[in-house]
Coordinates of C-alpha atoms and ligand atoms in Angstrom, one line a residue:
Q1 CA -54.7 76.6 -62.8
H2 CA -51.9 79.1 -62.4
A3 CA -52.7 79.6 -58.7
P4 CA -51.0 77.1 -56.3
H5 CA -53.8 77.3 -53.7
T6 CA -51.4 77.5 -50.8
A7 CA -52.9 78.2 -47.3
D8 CA -52.4 81.8 -46.1
N9 CA -50.9 82.8 -49.5
K10 CA -47.6 81.1 -48.8
Q11 CA -45.1 81.7 -51.4
A12 CA -42.8 78.7 -51.9
I13 CA -42.8 74.9 -52.1
V14 CA -40.1 72.3 -51.7
H15 CA -39.4 69.2 -53.9
L16 CA -38.7 66.4 -51.4
F17 CA -37.2 64.3 -54.1
E18 CA -37.5 60.5 -53.5
W19 CA -38.8 61.0 -49.9
R20 CA -41.1 58.4 -48.4
W21 CA -44.7 59.5 -47.8
A22 CA -44.4 58.8 -44.1
D23 CA -41.3 61.0 -43.8
I24 CA -43.0 63.8 -45.7
A25 CA -46.0 63.7 -43.4
A26 CA -43.7 64.0 -40.4
E27 CA -41.8 66.8 -42.1
C28 CA -45.0 68.7 -42.7
E29 CA -45.8 68.5 -38.9
T30 CA -42.4 69.2 -37.4
F31 CA -40.9 71.6 -39.9
L32 CA -42.7 72.7 -43.1
G33 CA -45.9 73.9 -41.3
P34 CA -44.0 75.8 -38.6
Y35 CA -41.6 77.5 -41.1
G36 CA -44.2 78.6 -43.6
F37 CA -43.6 76.3 -46.5
G38 CA -46.6 76.4 -48.9
G39 CA -46.3 72.8 -50.1
V40 CA -44.3 69.8 -51.2
Q41 CA -43.7 68.4 -54.7
V42 CA -43.5 64.6 -54.3
S43 CA -41.9 62.1 -56.6
P44 CA -44.2 60.2 -59.1
P45 CA -46.6 58.2 -56.9
T46 CA -47.6 55.7 -59.6
E47 CA -46.3 52.1 -59.7
N48 CA -43.1 52.0 -61.8
R49 CA -40.9 49.5 -63.5
V50 CA -38.3 47.9 -61.2
I51 CA -34.9 48.4 -62.9
T52 CA -32.0 46.4 -61.6
S53 CA -29.4 47.4 -64.2
P54 CA -28.2 49.9 -63.1
N55 CA -29.4 49.0 -59.6
R56 CA -32.6 50.8 -58.8
P57 CA -31.9 54.2 -60.5
W58 CA -33.9 57.2 -59.4
W59 CA -35.2 57.4 -62.9
E60 CA -37.1 54.1 -62.7
R61 CA -39.9 56.2 -61.2
Y62 CA -40.3 58.0 -64.6
Q63 CA -41.3 54.6 -66.2
P64 CA -44.8 54.0 -64.9
I65 CA -46.4 50.6 -65.5
S66 CA -49.8 51.3 -63.9
Y67 CA -51.6 54.2 -62.1
R68 CA -51.7 52.4 -58.8
L69 CA -50.2 54.4 -55.9
N70 CA -47.5 51.9 -54.9
T71 CA -43.8 52.8 -55.1
R72 CA -40.7 52.8 -52.9
S73 CA -42.1 55.9 -51.2
G74 CA -45.2 54.0 -50.0
N75 CA -48.6 52.7 -50.9
D76 CA -52.1 54.1 -51.3
E77 CA -52.8 54.4 -47.5
D78 CA -49.4 56.0 -46.9
F79 CA -50.1 58.6 -49.6
K80 CA -53.5 59.4 -48.2
D81 CA -52.1 59.8 -44.7
M82 CA -49.4 62.1 -46.0
V83 CA -51.9 64.4 -47.9
H84 CA -54.2 64.6 -44.9
R85 CA -51.6 65.3 -42.3
C86 CA -49.8 67.9 -44.5
N87 CA -53.1 69.7 -45.4
Q88 CA -53.8 69.8 -41.7
Q89 CA -50.6 71.8 -41.3
G90 CA -51.5 74.1 -44.2
V91 CA -48.9 72.4 -46.4
R92 CA -50.1 71.4 -49.8
I93 CA -49.1 68.3 -51.8
Y94 CA -48.3 68.6 -55.6
A95 CA -47.9 65.3 -57.4
D96 CA -45.3 64.7 -60.1
V97 CA -47.5 63.0 -62.8
V98 CA -45.9 61.0 -65.6
I99 CA -48.6 60.8 -68.3
N100 CA -46.8 61.1 -71.6
H101 CA -45.5 57.6 -71.6
M102 CA -45.2 54.3 -69.8
C103 CA -42.0 52.4 -69.3
A104 CA -39.2 51.9 -71.8
D105 CA -39.7 49.4 -74.7
G106 CA -38.5 45.9 -74.4
G107 CA -38.8 43.3 -71.6
S108 CA -41.5 42.4 -69.1
G109 CA -41.8 41.9 -65.4
N110 CA -43.6 43.2 -62.3
G111 CA -43.8 46.8 -61.1
T112 CA -43.2 48.2 -57.6
G113 CA -46.7 47.3 -56.7
G114 CA -46.5 43.8 -58.1
S115 CA -48.5 44.4 -61.3
H116 CA -47.3 42.5 -64.3
F117 CA -46.5 44.2 -67.6
N118 CA -45.0 43.2 -70.9
A119 CA -43.4 46.1 -72.8
D120 CA -42.7 43.9 -75.8
S121 CA -46.4 43.4 -76.4
L122 CA -47.4 46.8 -75.1
D123 CA -49.5 45.1 -72.4
F124 CA -50.1 46.9 -69.1
P125 CA -53.0 45.0 -67.4
G126 CA -52.6 47.2 -64.3
V127 CA -54.3 50.1 -66.2
P128 CA -55.2 48.3 -68.6
F129 CA -53.4 49.7 -71.6
G130 CA -52.8 47.6 -74.8
T131 CA -51.4 48.1 -78.3
D132 CA -54.2 50.6 -79.3
D133 CA -53.2 52.9 -76.5
F134 CA -49.8 53.9 -77.8
T135 CA -48.8 56.2 -80.6
D136 CA -47.8 53.9 -83.5
C137 CA -44.6 54.3 -85.4
G138 CA -46.4 55.5 -88.5
T139 CA -47.7 58.6 -86.7
C140 CA -44.2 59.2 -85.3
G141 CA -42.5 58.8 -88.7
T142 CA -39.0 57.8 -87.6
S143 CA -37.3 54.5 -88.4
D144 CA -36.9 53.5 -84.7
C145 CA -40.0 55.2 -83.4
S146 CA -37.9 57.4 -81.2
I147 CA -37.4 61.2 -81.3
Q148 CA -34.5 61.9 -83.6
N149 CA -34.9 65.6 -84.2
Y150 CA -36.2 68.1 -81.6
S151 CA -37.0 70.7 -84.3
D152 CA -39.6 68.3 -85.7
V153 CA -42.6 69.1 -83.5
N154 CA -44.4 65.9 -84.7
Q155 CA -41.6 63.7 -83.6
V156 CA -41.3 65.5 -80.2
R157 CA -45.0 64.8 -79.5
N158 CA -45.6 61.4 -81.2
C159 CA -42.3 59.5 -81.0
R160 CA -40.8 57.8 -78.0
W161 CA -38.6 59.9 -75.8
A162 CA -35.5 57.9 -74.7
S163 CA -37.3 54.8 -76.0
K164 CA -40.3 55.1 -73.6
L165 CA -43.6 53.8 -74.9
D166 CA -45.5 56.9 -76.0
S167 CA -49.1 57.0 -74.8
K168 CA -51.7 57.9 -77.5
L169 CA -53.2 61.0 -75.9
S170 CA -55.6 61.6 -78.8
S171 CA -57.5 58.5 -77.6
D172 CA -60.5 59.2 -75.4
Y173 CA -59.9 55.9 -73.6
V174 CA -56.3 56.8 -72.8
R175 CA -57.3 60.3 -71.7
G176 CA -60.0 58.7 -69.5
K177 CA -57.5 56.5 -67.7
I178 CA -55.2 59.5 -67.1
V179 CA -58.2 61.7 -65.9
D180 CA -59.3 58.9 -63.5
Y181 CA -55.8 58.8 -62.1
M182 CA -55.5 62.5 -61.6
N183 CA -59.0 62.9 -60.2
Y184 CA -58.3 60.1 -57.7
L185 CA -55.3 62.2 -56.5
I186 CA -57.6 65.3 -56.3
S187 CA -60.2 63.3 -54.3
I188 CA -57.4 62.5 -51.8
G189 CA -56.7 66.2 -51.4
V190 CA -53.7 67.2 -53.6
A191 CA -53.5 70.8 -54.6
G192 CA -52.2 70.2 -58.2
F193 CA -49.6 68.6 -60.4
R194 CA -46.1 68.9 -61.8
V195 CA -46.7 67.5 -65.3
D196 CA -43.7 65.5 -66.5
A197 CA -42.4 65.8 -70.1
A198 CA -45.2 68.2 -71.1
K199 CA -43.3 69.3 -74.2
H200 CA -43.9 65.8 -75.5
M201 CA -47.7 66.2 -75.4
L202 CA -49.9 68.4 -77.6
P203 CA -51.4 71.4 -75.7
G204 CA -54.7 70.3 -77.1
D205 CA -54.5 66.9 -75.6
L206 CA -53.5 68.4 -72.3
A207 CA -56.4 70.9 -72.4
A208 CA -58.8 68.0 -73.0
I209 CA -57.4 66.1 -70.0
F210 CA -57.1 69.1 -67.6
G211 CA -60.6 70.2 -68.6
R212 CA -62.0 67.0 -67.2
L213 CA -60.3 67.3 -63.8
S214 CA -62.5 67.8 -60.8
D215 CA -62.3 70.9 -58.6
L216 CA -60.1 70.5 -55.5
N217 CA -61.5 68.7 -52.5
T218 CA -63.6 71.1 -50.5
A219 CA -62.5 69.4 -47.3
Y220 CA -59.2 71.5 -47.7
F221 CA -59.9 74.1 -50.4
P222 CA -62.5 76.7 -51.2
S223 CA -65.2 75.3 -53.6
G224 CA -64.5 75.8 -57.3
S225 CA -60.7 75.7 -56.8
R226 CA -59.1 74.5 -60.0
P227 CA -56.0 72.2 -59.7
F228 CA -52.6 73.9 -59.9
I229 CA -50.8 72.9 -63.0
A230 CA -47.0 73.3 -63.5
M231 CA -45.8 71.8 -66.8
E232 CA -42.2 70.7 -67.3
V233 CA -41.3 72.3 -70.6
I234 CA -37.6 72.9 -71.1
D235 CA -37.4 75.9 -73.4
L236 CA -34.1 77.9 -73.5
G237 CA -35.2 79.4 -76.8
G238 CA -34.1 78.1 -80.3
E239 CA -36.3 75.0 -80.5
A240 CA -39.4 74.4 -82.6
I241 CA -41.6 74.1 -79.4
S242 CA -41.9 77.1 -77.1
S243 CA -43.2 77.1 -73.6
S244 CA -45.7 79.8 -74.6
E245 CA -47.8 77.1 -76.3
Y246 CA -48.6 75.8 -72.8
T247 CA -49.0 78.9 -70.6
H248 CA -52.8 79.2 -71.2
L249 CA -53.1 75.8 -69.4
G250 CA -51.0 76.7 -66.3
R251 CA -47.5 77.6 -65.2
I252 CA -44.3 76.2 -67.0
T253 CA -41.0 75.4 -65.5
E254 CA -38.7 78.4 -66.4
F255 CA -35.3 76.7 -66.8
R256 CA -33.6 80.0 -67.9
Y257 CA -34.0 81.4 -64.4
G258 CA -31.8 78.8 -62.6
M259 CA -29.3 78.8 -65.5
Q260 CA -29.0 82.6 -65.3
L261 CA -28.6 82.6 -61.5
G262 CA -25.9 80.0 -61.8
T263 CA -24.0 82.0 -64.5
L264 CA -24.3 85.3 -62.5
F265 CA -23.3 83.9 -59.1
R266 CA -20.4 82.0 -60.7
K267 CA -19.4 85.2 -62.5
Q268 CA -19.1 83.3 -65.7
Y269 CA -18.4 85.3 -68.9
G270 CA -17.9 88.4 -66.7
Q271 CA -21.6 88.3 -65.6
K272 CA -22.3 90.5 -62.6
L273 CA -24.9 90.3 -59.8
A274 CA -25.9 94.0 -60.6
Y275 CA -27.6 92.6 -63.8
L276 CA -30.1 90.7 -61.6
Q277 CA -32.2 93.9 -61.1
F278 CA -33.9 93.1 -64.4
I279 CA -34.1 89.3 -64.3
G280 CA -37.4 87.9 -65.5
E281 CA -39.6 89.0 -68.4
T282 CA -37.1 91.5 -69.7
W283 CA -34.7 88.7 -70.2
G284 CA -37.1 86.8 -72.3
M285 CA -38.5 84.6 -69.5
Q286 CA -42.1 83.8 -69.1
W287 CA -44.5 86.2 -67.4
D288 CA -44.4 86.2 -63.6
N289 CA -47.8 84.5 -63.3
N290 CA -46.9 81.8 -65.9
A291 CA -43.6 80.7 -64.4
L292 CA -42.4 78.3 -61.8
V293 CA -38.7 78.9 -60.9
F294 CA -35.9 77.1 -59.1
V295 CA -32.1 77.1 -58.6
D296 CA -31.8 73.5 -59.6
T297 CA -34.0 70.5 -60.3
H298 CA -33.6 66.7 -59.8
D299 CA -32.5 66.7 -63.5
T300 CA -30.2 69.7 -63.7
Q301 CA -28.4 68.9 -60.4
R302 CA -27.1 65.8 -62.2
G303 CA -26.8 67.1 -65.8
H304 CA -30.0 65.5 -67.0
G305 CA -32.0 68.6 -67.9
A306 CA -30.9 71.9 -69.2
G307 CA -28.3 74.4 -67.9
G308 CA -25.1 72.4 -68.0
Q309 CA -22.3 73.3 -65.7
A310 CA -23.8 76.7 -64.7
I311 CA -26.4 75.1 -62.4
L312 CA -25.7 75.6 -58.6
T313 CA -26.5 72.6 -56.4
F314 CA -26.0 71.7 -52.7
R315 CA -22.4 70.8 -53.6
D316 CA -21.7 74.6 -54.0
S317 CA -23.3 75.3 -50.6
K318 CA -22.2 79.0 -50.2
L319 CA -23.3 80.2 -53.7
Y320 CA -26.3 77.9 -53.4
K321 CA -27.6 79.7 -50.3
M322 CA -27.0 83.1 -51.9
A323 CA -28.9 82.1 -55.1
N324 CA -31.8 80.7 -53.1
A325 CA -31.9 83.8 -50.9
F326 CA -32.0 86.0 -54.0
M327 CA -34.7 83.8 -55.6
L328 CA -36.9 83.9 -52.4
A329 CA -36.4 87.7 -51.9
F330 CA -37.0 88.8 -55.5
P331 CA -40.6 89.3 -56.6
Y332 CA -40.8 87.1 -59.7
A333 CA -42.7 83.8 -60.3
F334 CA -43.7 81.0 -58.0
V335 CA -40.7 79.3 -56.2
R336 CA -39.7 75.7 -55.8
M337 CA -36.8 74.8 -53.6
M338 CA -34.9 71.5 -54.2
S339 CA -34.2 69.0 -51.5
S340 CA -31.8 66.2 -52.5
Y341 CA -29.9 63.2 -51.3
Y342 CA -26.2 62.7 -51.6
W343 CA -24.4 60.5 -54.1
D344 CA -20.7 60.1 -55.0
Q345 CA -20.1 61.6 -58.4
W346 CA -17.8 59.8 -60.8
W347 CA -16.6 62.3 -63.5
E348 CA -15.3 60.8 -66.7
D349 CA -15.4 62.4 -70.1
W350 CA -17.2 65.4 -68.7
R351 CA -20.1 63.3 -67.4
D352 CA -21.0 62.0 -64.0
K353 CA -21.2 58.3 -64.6
N354 CA -23.0 57.9 -61.3
D355 CA -25.9 60.2 -62.3
W356 CA -28.3 57.3 -62.1
I357 CA -27.7 56.5 -58.4
G358 CA -31.0 56.3 -56.5
P359 CA -32.0 57.4 -53.0
P360 CA -30.4 56.1 -49.8
A361 CA -31.6 52.5 -49.6
D362 CA -31.1 49.3 -47.7
G363 CA -29.7 46.1 -49.1
S364 CA -33.0 45.1 -50.7
G365 CA -33.6 48.4 -52.3
N366 CA -36.0 49.9 -49.8
T367 CA -35.7 53.6 -49.6
M368 CA -34.3 54.7 -46.2
G369 CA -36.2 56.9 -43.8
V370 CA -35.0 60.4 -43.2
S371 CA -33.4 60.9 -39.8
I372 CA -33.1 64.4 -38.3
N373 CA -30.3 65.0 -35.9
N374 CA -30.6 67.1 -32.7
K375 CA -29.2 70.2 -34.7
G376 CA -32.2 69.9 -37.0
S377 CA -30.2 68.8 -40.0
C378 CA -30.7 65.5 -41.8
S379 CA -28.4 62.5 -41.9
N380 CA -28.1 59.0 -43.5
G381 CA -27.6 60.5 -47.0
W382 CA -30.4 63.1 -47.2
I383 CA -29.2 66.7 -47.7
C384 CA -32.3 68.6 -46.7
E385 CA -31.2 71.9 -48.2
H386 CA -34.6 73.3 -47.2
R387 CA -33.5 72.9 -43.5
W388 CA -30.4 75.1 -44.0
R389 CA -31.1 78.2 -42.0
P390 CA -30.7 80.8 -44.8
N391 CA -33.0 78.8 -47.1
R392 CA -35.5 78.0 -44.3
N393 CA -35.7 81.6 -43.1
M394 CA -36.0 83.2 -46.6
V395 CA -39.2 81.3 -47.1
M396 CA -40.7 83.3 -44.3
F397 CA -39.2 86.5 -45.8
R398 CA -41.0 85.7 -49.1
N399 CA -44.3 85.1 -47.3
V400 CA -44.0 88.4 -45.3
A401 CA -43.2 90.3 -48.5
A402 CA -45.9 88.7 -50.6
G403 CA -47.7 91.2 -52.8
Y404 CA -45.1 94.0 -52.2
G405 CA -42.9 95.2 -55.1
L406 CA -39.2 95.7 -55.6
S407 CA -37.8 99.0 -54.2
N408 CA -34.6 100.7 -53.2
W409 CA -32.4 98.7 -55.6
W410 CA -28.7 99.4 -54.9
D411 CA -25.6 97.9 -56.5
N412 CA -21.9 98.7 -56.8
R413 CA -22.2 98.1 -60.6
S414 CA -20.5 94.7 -59.9
N415 CA -21.2 91.9 -57.5
Q416 CA -22.7 93.7 -54.5
I417 CA -26.5 94.2 -54.5
A418 CA -29.2 95.2 -52.1
F419 CA -33.0 95.8 -52.4
S420 CA -36.2 96.1 -50.5
R421 CA -39.7 94.7 -50.8
E422 CA -41.3 98.1 -50.0
D423 CA -41.6 98.3 -46.2
R424 CA -41.7 94.5 -45.7
G425 CA -38.2 93.2 -46.2
F426 CA -34.6 94.1 -47.1
I427 CA -31.6 92.0 -48.3
A428 CA -28.0 92.7 -49.1
I429 CA -25.7 90.3 -50.9
N430 CA -21.9 90.6 -51.3
N431 CA -20.4 88.3 -53.9
E432 CA -17.1 90.2 -54.4
V433 CA -15.1 87.8 -52.2
W434 CA -12.1 90.2 -52.1
W435 CA -13.7 93.2 -50.4
A436 CA -16.5 94.1 -48.0
L437 CA -19.9 95.6 -48.8
D438 CA -19.5 98.6 -46.6
A439 CA -22.3 101.2 -47.2
T440 CA -25.2 103.0 -45.6
L441 CA -28.3 101.9 -47.5
Q442 CA -32.0 102.6 -47.6
T443 CA -33.9 99.5 -46.3
G444 CA -37.5 100.8 -46.7
L445 CA -38.3 99.5 -43.2
S446 CA -39.5 101.4 -40.2
S447 CA -36.9 102.3 -37.5
G448 CA -36.0 99.7 -34.9
D449 CA -33.9 96.6 -34.3
Y450 CA -34.2 93.6 -36.7
C451 CA -32.7 90.1 -36.5
D452 CA -30.6 89.1 -39.5
V453 CA -32.3 85.9 -40.6
I454 CA -29.2 84.7 -42.5
S455 CA -27.0 84.5 -39.5
G456 CA -29.6 83.6 -36.9
D457 CA -33.2 83.8 -35.7
L458 CA -35.5 86.0 -33.7
S459 CA -36.2 84.0 -30.5
N460 CA -37.3 84.9 -27.0
G461 CA -37.3 88.6 -28.0
G462 CA -33.7 88.6 -29.1
C463 CA -31.4 87.8 -32.1
T464 CA -29.4 84.6 -32.0
G465 CA -27.3 86.1 -35.0
K466 CA -26.6 89.7 -36.0
T467 CA -28.9 92.5 -35.0
I468 CA -29.4 95.3 -37.5
T469 CA -30.6 98.7 -36.3
V470 CA -32.6 100.8 -38.8
G471 CA -32.7 104.5 -38.3
G472 CA -35.7 106.9 -38.4
D473 CA -34.9 107.6 -42.1
G474 CA -35.1 103.8 -42.9
R475 CA -31.3 103.7 -43.5
T476 CA -28.7 101.4 -41.9
H477 CA -25.0 100.8 -42.2
I478 CA -24.3 97.4 -43.8
Y479 CA -21.0 95.7 -43.4
I480 CA -20.5 92.3 -45.0
A481 CA -17.0 91.0 -45.3
G482 CA -16.2 89.4 -48.6
D483 CA -15.1 86.2 -47.0
D484 CA -18.1 85.8 -44.6
E485 CA -19.3 82.2 -44.4
V486 CA -22.6 83.4 -45.9
P487 CA -22.1 87.0 -47.2
M488 CA -25.6 88.2 -46.9
I489 CA -27.9 90.2 -44.6
A490 CA -31.7 89.8 -44.7
I491 CA -34.3 91.5 -42.4
H492 CA -38.0 91.7 -42.6
A493 CA -41.1 92.8 -40.8
G494 CA -41.4 89.4 -39.1
S495 CA -37.9 89.5 -37.7
K496 CA -38.2 92.9 -35.9
V497 CA -37.2 92.7 -32.3
Ligands
LIG1 C1 -33.5 56.3 -68.8 C2 -32.1 56.3 -69.3 C3 -32.1 56.4 -70.8 C4 -32.9 55.2 -71.4 C5 -34.3 55.4 -70.8 C6 -35.2 54.2 -71.2 O1 -31.3 57.4 -68.8 O2 -30.8 56.2 -71.3 O3 -33.0 55.3 -72.8 O4 -34.3 55.3 -69.4 O5 -34.7 53.0 -70.7 C7 -35.6 60.5 -66.4 C8 -34.1 60.5 -66.7 C9 -33.7 59.7 -68.0 C10 -34.4 58.3 -67.9 C11 -35.9 58.6 -67.8 C12 -36.7 57.3 -67.8 O6 -33.6 61.8 -66.9 O7 -32.3 59.6 -68.1 O8 -34.1 57.6 -69.1 O9 -36.2 59.2 -66.5 O10 -36.3 56.4 -66.8 C13 -35.8 66.0 -72.1 C14 -37.3 66.0 -71.9 C15 -37.7 66.3 -70.4 C16 -36.9 65.3 -69.5 C17 -35.4 65.6 -69.7 C18 -34.6 64.7 -68.8 O11 -37.9 66.9 -72.7 O12 -39.1 66.1 -70.3 O13 -35.1 65.3 -71.1 N1 -37.3 65.6 -68.1 C19 -38.3 64.8 -67.5 C20 -38.0 64.3 -66.1 C21 -36.8 63.3 -66.1 C22 -37.3 62.1 -66.8 C23 -38.3 62.3 -67.9 C24 -38.7 63.5 -68.3 C25 -38.8 61.1 -68.6 O14 -37.6 65.5 -65.3 O15 -36.3 63.1 -64.9 O16 -36.2 61.4 -67.4 O17 -40.0 60.8 -67.9 C26 -32.9 69.9 -74.3 C27 -34.4 69.7 -74.7 C28 -35.2 69.1 -73.6 C29 -34.6 67.8 -73.1 C30 -33.2 68.1 -72.6 C31 -32.5 66.9 -72.0 O18 -32.8 70.9 -73.3 O19 -34.9 71.0 -75.0 O20 -36.5 68.9 -74.0 O21 -35.3 67.4 -71.9 O22 -32.4 68.6 -73.7 O23 -32.5 65.9 -73.0
LIG2 CA1 -45.9 62.0 -76.5

């Protein structure tokens, strides 16, 4: 369950946050397949509570009211069509599953698929779930049934997180409903799951659920393939619950990685890029095979998760491209790229009061389609970081270098670094701003001309950007001005002229 089961051992996936299923299917065919993306993490596909105050926040999708596949991204048929068309392109689908809880307490109404629910009486006929299927306040032990103290492991697991009704995962009936839901997704052809709020569920309960999951659908996967599991466990150290409690079940989201990248690229507290040579286990992060890493997430890009102001997002586009290029070039963990939509931030008292704003939508709250302009970038509110050339091309770099280790590390003891992936790829990054990276460096590559994949592409036997000539000794002279638009050079075996 640590293996993502990508086709052709592809090395990175992209989170197409809030995208509609029809748009994801098209993106698999026109972009993700051709550019070597291994898969897509999709937003929770289960019917959720419709929240109108604030008006249709993105986080309404983290308040399920049934396990029917019917949301603003599309319905059951749309989901099936997307999974099939993406698998046909060798692009996997990973579903974000919200199984720790249902919607917030209080109120009643209909979900995005029209199913009725009553949170006051804990009644969810769409599953069905009733009062016996939620952890009772006695088990939780706090006055208001909500988590009050993160250092009390019982509270974190058995109380309501942000007043959401906490499902009783010790119940065989509740487990059965969750297993049925996840097995239905597996039968459709998904490759695995991003498990929401895993910290709030006991590892033993998760083991019981995962143990009952079917093997992946042999129409797309080798027989006996176990579903990929990436559990969201925010662990920066210092809490009673550690991500190591979960790593025997699958990978965990390693939030320290993105936080460190942000700190180093922003040069906060005198941090320097040169330190990146040792990022990973030596910095206390999870083992390579147990970690899923990212520069930002849908939470941390809006201050909802962990990492605070260090986190780099699409708004810091230059540093964001540099951090993503490093993450994709460096041999650690499995990589997930973020793909966002734009919203106007409204900073007040050190918080973005607009952090709730949902995806681009029309007047009646229907999510807008993604339109791609003739330059290959997105418009009408979608950012599509994954389509930015450096991010797009470094996915191919990571695929070409898969299985090859770190070599030829060089740094200027400050904010200029370079390294190879044996004889498969080479990258140099200049984050000094005030002076150029001007050095003759060992690339590890065979002699010849290579296209720099940061400034252009290899097309029709030539380079649309810079051409880098590697000598017989594997060395080349690198010059990167400090004020370059994107101060990096990256070449690999697949970009050789
Ligand atoms: C919304 C409102 C709340 C309201 C609630 C119920 O914001 O004010 O009380 O609804 O009406 C997302 C949003 C939440 C939103 C929720 C439900 O982020 O704001 O609540 O959807 O609509 C903790 C959890 C971790 C969680 C983060 C955000 O441990 O699992 O908080 N991340 C996942 C998803 C979120 C989602 C949920 C969980 C809920 O990625 O998008 O919430 O399904 C320390 C701790 C962490 C803690 C972190 C932040 O780092 O170690 O454990 O993460 O602080 O609190
Ligand atoms: Ca729980």
